[in-house]
XYZ file of C-alpha atoms in Angstrom:
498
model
C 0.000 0.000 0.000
C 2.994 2.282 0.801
C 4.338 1.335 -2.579
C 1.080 2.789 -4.494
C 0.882 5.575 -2.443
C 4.389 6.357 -3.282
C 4.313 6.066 -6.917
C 0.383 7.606 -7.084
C 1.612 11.319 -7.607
C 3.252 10.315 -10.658
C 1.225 7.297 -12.108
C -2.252 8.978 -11.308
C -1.365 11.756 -13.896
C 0.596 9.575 -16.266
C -3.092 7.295 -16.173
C -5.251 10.434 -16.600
C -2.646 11.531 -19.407
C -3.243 8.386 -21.684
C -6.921 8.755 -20.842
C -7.962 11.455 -21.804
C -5.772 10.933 -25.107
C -8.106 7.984 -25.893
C -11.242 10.525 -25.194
C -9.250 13.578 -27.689
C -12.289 13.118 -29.761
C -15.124 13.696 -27.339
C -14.265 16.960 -25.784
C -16.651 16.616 -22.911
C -15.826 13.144 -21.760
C -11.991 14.440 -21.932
C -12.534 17.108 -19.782
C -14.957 14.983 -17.291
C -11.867 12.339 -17.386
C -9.286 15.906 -17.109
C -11.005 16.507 -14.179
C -11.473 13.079 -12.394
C -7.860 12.360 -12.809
C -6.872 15.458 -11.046
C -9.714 14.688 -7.802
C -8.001 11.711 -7.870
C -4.641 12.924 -7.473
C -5.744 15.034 -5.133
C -7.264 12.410 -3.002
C -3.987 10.468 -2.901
C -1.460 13.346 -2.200
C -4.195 14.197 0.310
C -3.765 10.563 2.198
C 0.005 11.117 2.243
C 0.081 13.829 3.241
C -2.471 12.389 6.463
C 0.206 10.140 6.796
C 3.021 12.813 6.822
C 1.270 15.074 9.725
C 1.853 11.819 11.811
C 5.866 12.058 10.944
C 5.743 8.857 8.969
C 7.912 8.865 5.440
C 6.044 6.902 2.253
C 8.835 4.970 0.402
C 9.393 2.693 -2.477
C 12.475 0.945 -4.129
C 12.079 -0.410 -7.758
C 13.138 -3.668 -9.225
C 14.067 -5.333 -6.053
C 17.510 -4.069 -5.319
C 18.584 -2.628 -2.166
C 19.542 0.861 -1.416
C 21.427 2.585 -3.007
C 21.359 0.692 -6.406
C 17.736 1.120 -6.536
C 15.542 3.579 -8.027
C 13.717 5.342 -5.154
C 10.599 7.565 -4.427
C 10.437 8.792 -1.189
C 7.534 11.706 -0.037
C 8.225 12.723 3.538
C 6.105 15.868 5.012
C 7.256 18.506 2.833
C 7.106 16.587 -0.418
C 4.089 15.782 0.667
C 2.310 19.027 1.202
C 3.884 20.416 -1.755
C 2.404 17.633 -3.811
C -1.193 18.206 -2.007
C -0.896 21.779 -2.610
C -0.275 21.720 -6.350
C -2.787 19.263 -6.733
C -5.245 21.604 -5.348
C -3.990 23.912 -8.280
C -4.312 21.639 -10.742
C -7.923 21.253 -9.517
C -8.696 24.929 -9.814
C -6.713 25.819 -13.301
C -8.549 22.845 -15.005
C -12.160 24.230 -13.347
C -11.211 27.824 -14.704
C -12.837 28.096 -17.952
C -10.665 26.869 -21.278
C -13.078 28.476 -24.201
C -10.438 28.853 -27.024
C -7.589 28.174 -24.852
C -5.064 25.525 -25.049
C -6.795 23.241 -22.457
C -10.060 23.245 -24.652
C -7.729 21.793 -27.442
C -7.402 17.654 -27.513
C -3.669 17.886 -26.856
C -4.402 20.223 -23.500
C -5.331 17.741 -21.101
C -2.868 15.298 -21.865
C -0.030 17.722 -21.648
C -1.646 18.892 -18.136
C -1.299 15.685 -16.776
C 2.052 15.277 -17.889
C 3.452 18.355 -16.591
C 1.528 16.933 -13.195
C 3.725 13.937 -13.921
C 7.126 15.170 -14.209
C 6.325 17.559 -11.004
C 4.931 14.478 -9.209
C 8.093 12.532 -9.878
C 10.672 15.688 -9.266
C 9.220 15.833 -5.656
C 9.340 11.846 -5.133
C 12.285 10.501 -6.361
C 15.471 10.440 -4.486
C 18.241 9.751 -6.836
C 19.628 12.490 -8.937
C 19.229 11.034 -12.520
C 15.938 10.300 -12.204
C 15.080 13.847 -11.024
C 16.806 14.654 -14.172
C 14.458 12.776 -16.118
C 11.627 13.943 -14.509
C 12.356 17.784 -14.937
C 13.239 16.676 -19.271
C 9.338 15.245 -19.064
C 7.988 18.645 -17.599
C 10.668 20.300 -20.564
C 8.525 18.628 -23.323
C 4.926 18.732 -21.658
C 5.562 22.772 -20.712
C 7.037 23.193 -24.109
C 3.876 21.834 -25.688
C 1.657 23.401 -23.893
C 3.399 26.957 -24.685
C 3.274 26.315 -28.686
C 0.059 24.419 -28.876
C -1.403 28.208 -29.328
C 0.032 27.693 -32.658
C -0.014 32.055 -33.457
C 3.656 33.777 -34.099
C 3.768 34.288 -30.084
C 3.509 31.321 -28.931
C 6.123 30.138 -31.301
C 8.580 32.692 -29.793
C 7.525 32.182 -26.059
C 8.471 28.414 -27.147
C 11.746 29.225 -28.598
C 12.628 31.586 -25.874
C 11.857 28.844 -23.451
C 13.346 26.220 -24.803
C 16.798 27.787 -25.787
C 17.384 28.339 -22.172
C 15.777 25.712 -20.519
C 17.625 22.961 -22.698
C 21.060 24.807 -21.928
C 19.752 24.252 -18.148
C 19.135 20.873 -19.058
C 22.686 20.359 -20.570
C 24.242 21.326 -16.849
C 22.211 19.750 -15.057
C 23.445 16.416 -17.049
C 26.489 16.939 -16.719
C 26.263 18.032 -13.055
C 24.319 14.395 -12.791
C 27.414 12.454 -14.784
C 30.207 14.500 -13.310
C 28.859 13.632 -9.287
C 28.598 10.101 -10.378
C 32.224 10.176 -11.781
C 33.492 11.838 -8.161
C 31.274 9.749 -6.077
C 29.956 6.668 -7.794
C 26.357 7.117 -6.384
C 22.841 9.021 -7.138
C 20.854 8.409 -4.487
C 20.452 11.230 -2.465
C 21.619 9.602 1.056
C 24.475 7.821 -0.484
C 25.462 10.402 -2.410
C 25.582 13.076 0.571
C 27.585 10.239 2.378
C 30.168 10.255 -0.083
C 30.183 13.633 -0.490
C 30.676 14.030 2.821
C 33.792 12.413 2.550
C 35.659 14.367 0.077
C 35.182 17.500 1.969
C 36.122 20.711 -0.054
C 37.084 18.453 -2.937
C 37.346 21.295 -5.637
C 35.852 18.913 -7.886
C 32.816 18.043 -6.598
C 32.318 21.506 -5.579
C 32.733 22.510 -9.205
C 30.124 20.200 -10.381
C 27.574 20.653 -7.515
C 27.449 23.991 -8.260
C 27.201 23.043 -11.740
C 23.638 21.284 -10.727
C 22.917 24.484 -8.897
C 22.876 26.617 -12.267
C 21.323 24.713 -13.857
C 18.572 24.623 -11.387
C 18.371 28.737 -10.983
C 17.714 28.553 -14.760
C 14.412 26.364 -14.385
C 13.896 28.813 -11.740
C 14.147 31.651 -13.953
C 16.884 33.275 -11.295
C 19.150 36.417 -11.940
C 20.636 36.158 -14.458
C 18.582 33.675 -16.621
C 14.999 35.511 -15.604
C 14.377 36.446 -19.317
C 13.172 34.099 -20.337
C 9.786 33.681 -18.078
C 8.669 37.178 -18.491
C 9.297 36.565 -22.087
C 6.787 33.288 -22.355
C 4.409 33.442 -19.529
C 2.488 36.061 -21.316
C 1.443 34.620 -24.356
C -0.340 31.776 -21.928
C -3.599 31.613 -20.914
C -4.684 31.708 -17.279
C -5.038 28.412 -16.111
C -1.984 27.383 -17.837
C -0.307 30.520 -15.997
C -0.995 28.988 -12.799
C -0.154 25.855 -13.661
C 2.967 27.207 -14.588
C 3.781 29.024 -11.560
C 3.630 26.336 -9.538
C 4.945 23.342 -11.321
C 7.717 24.815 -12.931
C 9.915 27.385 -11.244
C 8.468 26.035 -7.201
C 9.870 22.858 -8.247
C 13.133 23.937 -9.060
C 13.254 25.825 -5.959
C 12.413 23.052 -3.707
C 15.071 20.527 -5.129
C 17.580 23.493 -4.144
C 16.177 22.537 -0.637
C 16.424 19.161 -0.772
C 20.370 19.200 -2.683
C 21.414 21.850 -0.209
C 20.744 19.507 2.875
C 20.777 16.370 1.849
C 22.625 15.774 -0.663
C 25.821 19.058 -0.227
C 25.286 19.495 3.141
C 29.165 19.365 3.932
C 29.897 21.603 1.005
C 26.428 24.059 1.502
C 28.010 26.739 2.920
C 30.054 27.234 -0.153
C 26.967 27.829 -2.300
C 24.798 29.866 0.161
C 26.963 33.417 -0.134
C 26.339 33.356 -3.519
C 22.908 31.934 -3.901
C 21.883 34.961 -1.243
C 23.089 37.906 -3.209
C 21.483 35.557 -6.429
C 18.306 36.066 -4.718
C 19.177 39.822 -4.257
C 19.366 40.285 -7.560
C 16.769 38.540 -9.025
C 14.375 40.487 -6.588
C 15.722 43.490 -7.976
C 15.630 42.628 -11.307
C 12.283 40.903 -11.271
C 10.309 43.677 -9.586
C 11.981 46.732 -11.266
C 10.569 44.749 -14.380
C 7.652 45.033 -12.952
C 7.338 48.575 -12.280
C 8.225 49.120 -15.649
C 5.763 47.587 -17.705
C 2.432 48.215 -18.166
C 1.246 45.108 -19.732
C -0.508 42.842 -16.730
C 0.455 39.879 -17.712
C 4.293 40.876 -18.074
C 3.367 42.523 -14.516
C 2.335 39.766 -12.686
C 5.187 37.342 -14.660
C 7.836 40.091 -13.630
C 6.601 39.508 -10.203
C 7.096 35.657 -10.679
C 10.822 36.445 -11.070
C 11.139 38.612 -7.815
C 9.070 36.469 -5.426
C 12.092 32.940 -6.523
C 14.688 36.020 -5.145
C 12.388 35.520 -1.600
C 12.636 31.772 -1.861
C 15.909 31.957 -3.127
C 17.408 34.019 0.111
C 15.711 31.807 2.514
C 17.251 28.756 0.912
C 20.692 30.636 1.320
C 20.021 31.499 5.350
C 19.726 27.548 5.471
C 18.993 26.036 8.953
C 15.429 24.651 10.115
C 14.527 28.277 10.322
C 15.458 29.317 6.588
C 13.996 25.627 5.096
C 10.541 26.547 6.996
C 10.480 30.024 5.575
C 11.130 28.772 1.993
C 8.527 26.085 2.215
C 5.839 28.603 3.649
C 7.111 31.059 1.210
C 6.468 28.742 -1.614
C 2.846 27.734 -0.749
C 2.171 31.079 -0.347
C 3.048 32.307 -3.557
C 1.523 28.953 -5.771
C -1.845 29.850 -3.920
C -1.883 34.076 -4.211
C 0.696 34.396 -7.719
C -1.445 31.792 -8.983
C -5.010 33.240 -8.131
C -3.734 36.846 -9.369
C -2.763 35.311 -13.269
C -6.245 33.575 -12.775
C -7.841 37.012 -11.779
C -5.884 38.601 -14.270
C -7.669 36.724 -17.256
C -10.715 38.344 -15.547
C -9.958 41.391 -15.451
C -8.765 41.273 -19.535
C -12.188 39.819 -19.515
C -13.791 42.876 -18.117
C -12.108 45.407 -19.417
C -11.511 44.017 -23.199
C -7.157 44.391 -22.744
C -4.159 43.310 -21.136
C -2.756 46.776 -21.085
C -3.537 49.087 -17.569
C -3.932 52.179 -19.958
C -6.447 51.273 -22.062
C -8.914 49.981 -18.970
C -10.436 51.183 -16.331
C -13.282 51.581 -13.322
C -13.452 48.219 -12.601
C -14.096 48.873 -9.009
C -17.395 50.326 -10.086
C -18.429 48.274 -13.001
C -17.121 44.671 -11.096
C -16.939 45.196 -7.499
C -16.415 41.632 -6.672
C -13.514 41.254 -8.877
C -12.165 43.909 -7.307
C -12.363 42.587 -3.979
C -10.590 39.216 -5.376
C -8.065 41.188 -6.653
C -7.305 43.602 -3.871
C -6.824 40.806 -1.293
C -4.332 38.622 -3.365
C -2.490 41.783 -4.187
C -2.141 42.853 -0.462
C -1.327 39.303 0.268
C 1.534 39.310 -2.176
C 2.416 42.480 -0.573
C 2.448 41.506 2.482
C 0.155 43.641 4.369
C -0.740 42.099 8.013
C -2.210 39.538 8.792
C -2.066 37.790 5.220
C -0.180 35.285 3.963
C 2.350 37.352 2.418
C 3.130 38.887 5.912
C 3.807 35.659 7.410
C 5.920 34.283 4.509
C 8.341 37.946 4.773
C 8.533 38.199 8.033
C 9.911 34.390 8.751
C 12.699 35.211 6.642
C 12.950 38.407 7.748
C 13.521 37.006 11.363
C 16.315 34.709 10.290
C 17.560 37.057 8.329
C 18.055 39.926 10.539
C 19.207 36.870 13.387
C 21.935 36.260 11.084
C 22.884 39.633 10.778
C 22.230 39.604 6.680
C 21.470 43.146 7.033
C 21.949 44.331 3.068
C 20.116 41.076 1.834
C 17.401 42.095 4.543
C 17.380 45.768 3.506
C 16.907 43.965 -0.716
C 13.785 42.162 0.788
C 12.334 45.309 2.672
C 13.376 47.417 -0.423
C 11.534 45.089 -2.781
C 8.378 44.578 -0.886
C 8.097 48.550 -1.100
C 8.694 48.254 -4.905
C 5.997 45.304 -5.135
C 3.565 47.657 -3.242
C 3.702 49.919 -5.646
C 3.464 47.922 -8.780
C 0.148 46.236 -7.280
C -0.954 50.152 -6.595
C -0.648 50.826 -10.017
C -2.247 48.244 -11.012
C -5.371 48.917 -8.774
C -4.887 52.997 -9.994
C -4.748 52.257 -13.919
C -7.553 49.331 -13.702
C -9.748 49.203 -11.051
C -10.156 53.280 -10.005
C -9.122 55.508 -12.592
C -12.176 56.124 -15.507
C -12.012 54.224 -18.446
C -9.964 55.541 -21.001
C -12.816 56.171 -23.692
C -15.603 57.534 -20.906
C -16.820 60.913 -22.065
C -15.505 63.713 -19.410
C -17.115 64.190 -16.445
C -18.884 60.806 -16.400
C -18.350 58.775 -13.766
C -15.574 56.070 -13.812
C -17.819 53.350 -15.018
C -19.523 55.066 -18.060
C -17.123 53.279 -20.397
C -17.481 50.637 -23.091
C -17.685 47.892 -20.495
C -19.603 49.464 -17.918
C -21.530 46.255 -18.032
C -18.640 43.601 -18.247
C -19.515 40.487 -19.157
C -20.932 37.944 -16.697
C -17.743 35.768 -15.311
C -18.688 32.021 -15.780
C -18.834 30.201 -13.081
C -15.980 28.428 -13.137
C -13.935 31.139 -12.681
C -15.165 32.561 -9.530
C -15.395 28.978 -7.985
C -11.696 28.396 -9.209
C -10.647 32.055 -7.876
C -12.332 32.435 -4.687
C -11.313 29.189 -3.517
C -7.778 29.976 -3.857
C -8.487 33.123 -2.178
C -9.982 31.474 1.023
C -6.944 29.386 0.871
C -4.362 32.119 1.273
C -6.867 34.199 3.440
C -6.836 31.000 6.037
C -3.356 30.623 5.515
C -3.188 34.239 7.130
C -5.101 34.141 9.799
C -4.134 31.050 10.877
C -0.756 30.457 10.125
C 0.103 28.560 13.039
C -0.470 24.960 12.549
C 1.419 25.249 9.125
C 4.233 27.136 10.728
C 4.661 24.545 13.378
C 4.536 21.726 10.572
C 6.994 23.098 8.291
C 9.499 23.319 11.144
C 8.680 19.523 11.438
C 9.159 19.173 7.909
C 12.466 20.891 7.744
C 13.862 19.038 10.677
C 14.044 15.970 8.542
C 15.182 17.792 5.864
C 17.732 19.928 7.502
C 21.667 18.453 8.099
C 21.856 17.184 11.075
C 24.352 20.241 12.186
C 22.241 22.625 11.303
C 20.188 24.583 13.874
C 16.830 26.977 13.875
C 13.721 27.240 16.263
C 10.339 28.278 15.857
């Protein structure tokens, strides 16, 4: 039973996947199936991650051999949370509505529940090549979701994604075949054991932070951020928020995981230069974001600057800095991914994408404007919301540590990010409409009446919203179980209390 659950988060999608390519020519039982197989998964990370709260691990060794020949999949608490948590996602993205869009196409479903596949298996397996191969299957499934548009820009967004993303790839092989040549082991416990003997080997140094690189590029870290603010916006919605959290998160948590378990000797080598990484790419990513007026390029901008968050707590390291990554993560999926879902709305409602040529929405769609206004504080980080919580943990380690010019970044870019989402709410929601006659009031404009949302949409919205409103006010319980979770993950030297 331990077995199934272990494998579920990677065969349940990989099932649904080959399903719903048998149903590509009855749209509606396709998308029933779409949806089935992702209740499904959620039911099973759901179990695991019942097992988890309890402290137990869910493990599974293929073909019979023993550790650490075998191919493994292990979920312990945080794997499993993260797994529950983007299954949730996956849940709302596929109840969004698709008209048009690449998941009403036959070859969006089974792409879906690939990408679900390769994520599944990057947070499962613990040996290094297969987390390799499970990051090339989310390569090809995000890949095809990006060009399956089939219009000029989705063709570039594909090239621009795939130019740096296979040169990511590239290192991260050779990172894979190099630590195998130094150590003669992938799994992830024999191959921190070994490492562990070899000390500051320059070599293994060289190549570990080889792996790193080619990590921060899946990430879309300073300085290989181009290329996500280059192809996220000629996505739809749903596939936005897939993206967001089944792309860069899961680069971001294997950081975690290689950091502690696998370099833990050799860690403090990387984590000078991962922290004034994460510096830079929250510079980078919200001065981007300032810039444009575009929402999509926006709220993708902002995808950049919120890794430089997760980024710096992975550098502070400890059980302190592993916590504040992991609730910094979840909080982000559920709020960056509800604001690219809210975003489609609000293009909806006001007919563009560009913040100039909209306007009065807080008139003509008051409830959208209430969505939108508490995901953008959230992301903020105005008390008590998520965002708050997720800051100020790192924050507190940081400022323990005495990192105070990474600190005075974070502060400095939360400030930035507070005024992005302002304009934002200025140019859409409050100012009048561009083409109202003077002197009306701010919703006499061509979509004074915006069209009615479908239902979808607000179910798959407002439920992440409750999500990362409970996470707020009740942050608590999680708090307390991510220190749990980054116990285990944490090297046995390193320190941190709640």
């Amino acid at each position: 039973m331990n077995g199934a659950l272990a494998v579920a988060p990677v065969l349940v999608p990989l099932l649904t996947a080959a399903l719903t390519v048998a149903l590509a020519r009855r749209p509606r039982r396709q998308r029933a199936a779409s949806m089935g197989g992702a209740l499904a998964l959620f039911l099973c990370c759901a179990w695991l991650l019942h097992g988890a709260i309890g402290g137990s691990e869910t493990a599974v060794r293929f073909g019979g051999w023993a550790a650490p020949f075998a191919i493994g999949f292990r979920i312990d608490r945080a794997a499993a949370l993260m797994l529950t948590v983007n299954s949730v996602l996956a849940l709302a993205a596929l109840a969004y509505p698709a008209r048009g869009g690449v998941l009403a196409a036959p070859s969006g479903p089974p792409l879906v529940h690939g990408l679900l596949a390769g994520a599944g298996g990057a947070y499962a397996t613990a040996d290094l090549f297969n987390l390799y191969v499970w990051f090339e299957v989310m390569l090809i499934t995000a890949l095809g979701l990006i060009v399956a548009g089939r219009r000029p820009a989705h063709l570039e967004a594909g090239l621009k994604y795939l130019v740096l993303n296979l040169f990511g790839t590239v290192l991260l092989l050779a990172a894979v075949g190099g630590l195998y040549g130094v150590t003669g082991q992938l799994d992830y416990g024999a191959l921190g054991a070994a490492l562990s003997d070899h000390g500051d080997d320059p070599l293994a140094l060289f190549f570990g932070a080889l792996l790193l690189v080619g990590l921060l590029i899946k990430m879309g870290a300073f300085p290989f951020l181009f290329w996500l603010p280059a192809a996220y916006p000629a996505l739809p919605p749903p596939v936005l928020a897939l993206f967001t959290a089944l792309t860069t998160k899961v680069g971001a948590y294997v950081v975690l995981r290689l950091l502690n378990e696998v370099f833990p000797s050799g860690a403090h080598a990387y984590a000078q230069g991962l922290g004034w990484i994460a510096a830079a790419t929250m510079l980078a990513g919200v001065m981007g974001a300032v810039y444009h007026y575009d929402l999509r390029r926006i709220l993708s901008f902002h995808s950049v600057s919120q890794m430089g968050y997760i980024l710096l707590a992975a550098a502070l390291g400890g059980v302190a800095g592993i916590a504040a990554a992991l609730f910094f993560s979840i909080h982000h999926i559920l709020v960056k991914a509800n604001l690219y879902l809210i975003g489609g709305m609000v293009a909806r409602s006001g007919g563009h994408h560009d913040l100039r040529r909209i306007g009065g929405l807080a008139r003509s769609d008051r409830a959208l404007a209430a969505l939108f206004a508490l995901s953008a504080a959230a992301l903020v980080g105005i008390p008590p919301l998520s965002g708050f919580w997720a800051k100020l943990l790192i924050l507190r380690e940081g400022f323990d540590q005495e990192r105070h010019l990474w600190m005075a970044v974070a502060l400095f870019t939360s400030s930035l990010t507070l005024l992005s989402m302002a304009k934002i709410w200025i140019e859409a929601f409050w100012k009048p409409h561009p083409a109202a006659p003077a002197g009306a009031p701010s919703a006499a404009s061509p979509v004074a009446a915006p069209p009615a949302h479908p239902r979808g949409a607000w179910l798959a919205c407002g439920t992440l919203s409750l999500l990362a409103l409970a996470m707020g006010l009740l942050p608590g319980p999680l708090i307390d179980f991510l220190y749990a979770a980054a116990g285990a993950i944490a090297a046995p030297a390193a320190g941190g209390a709640p």
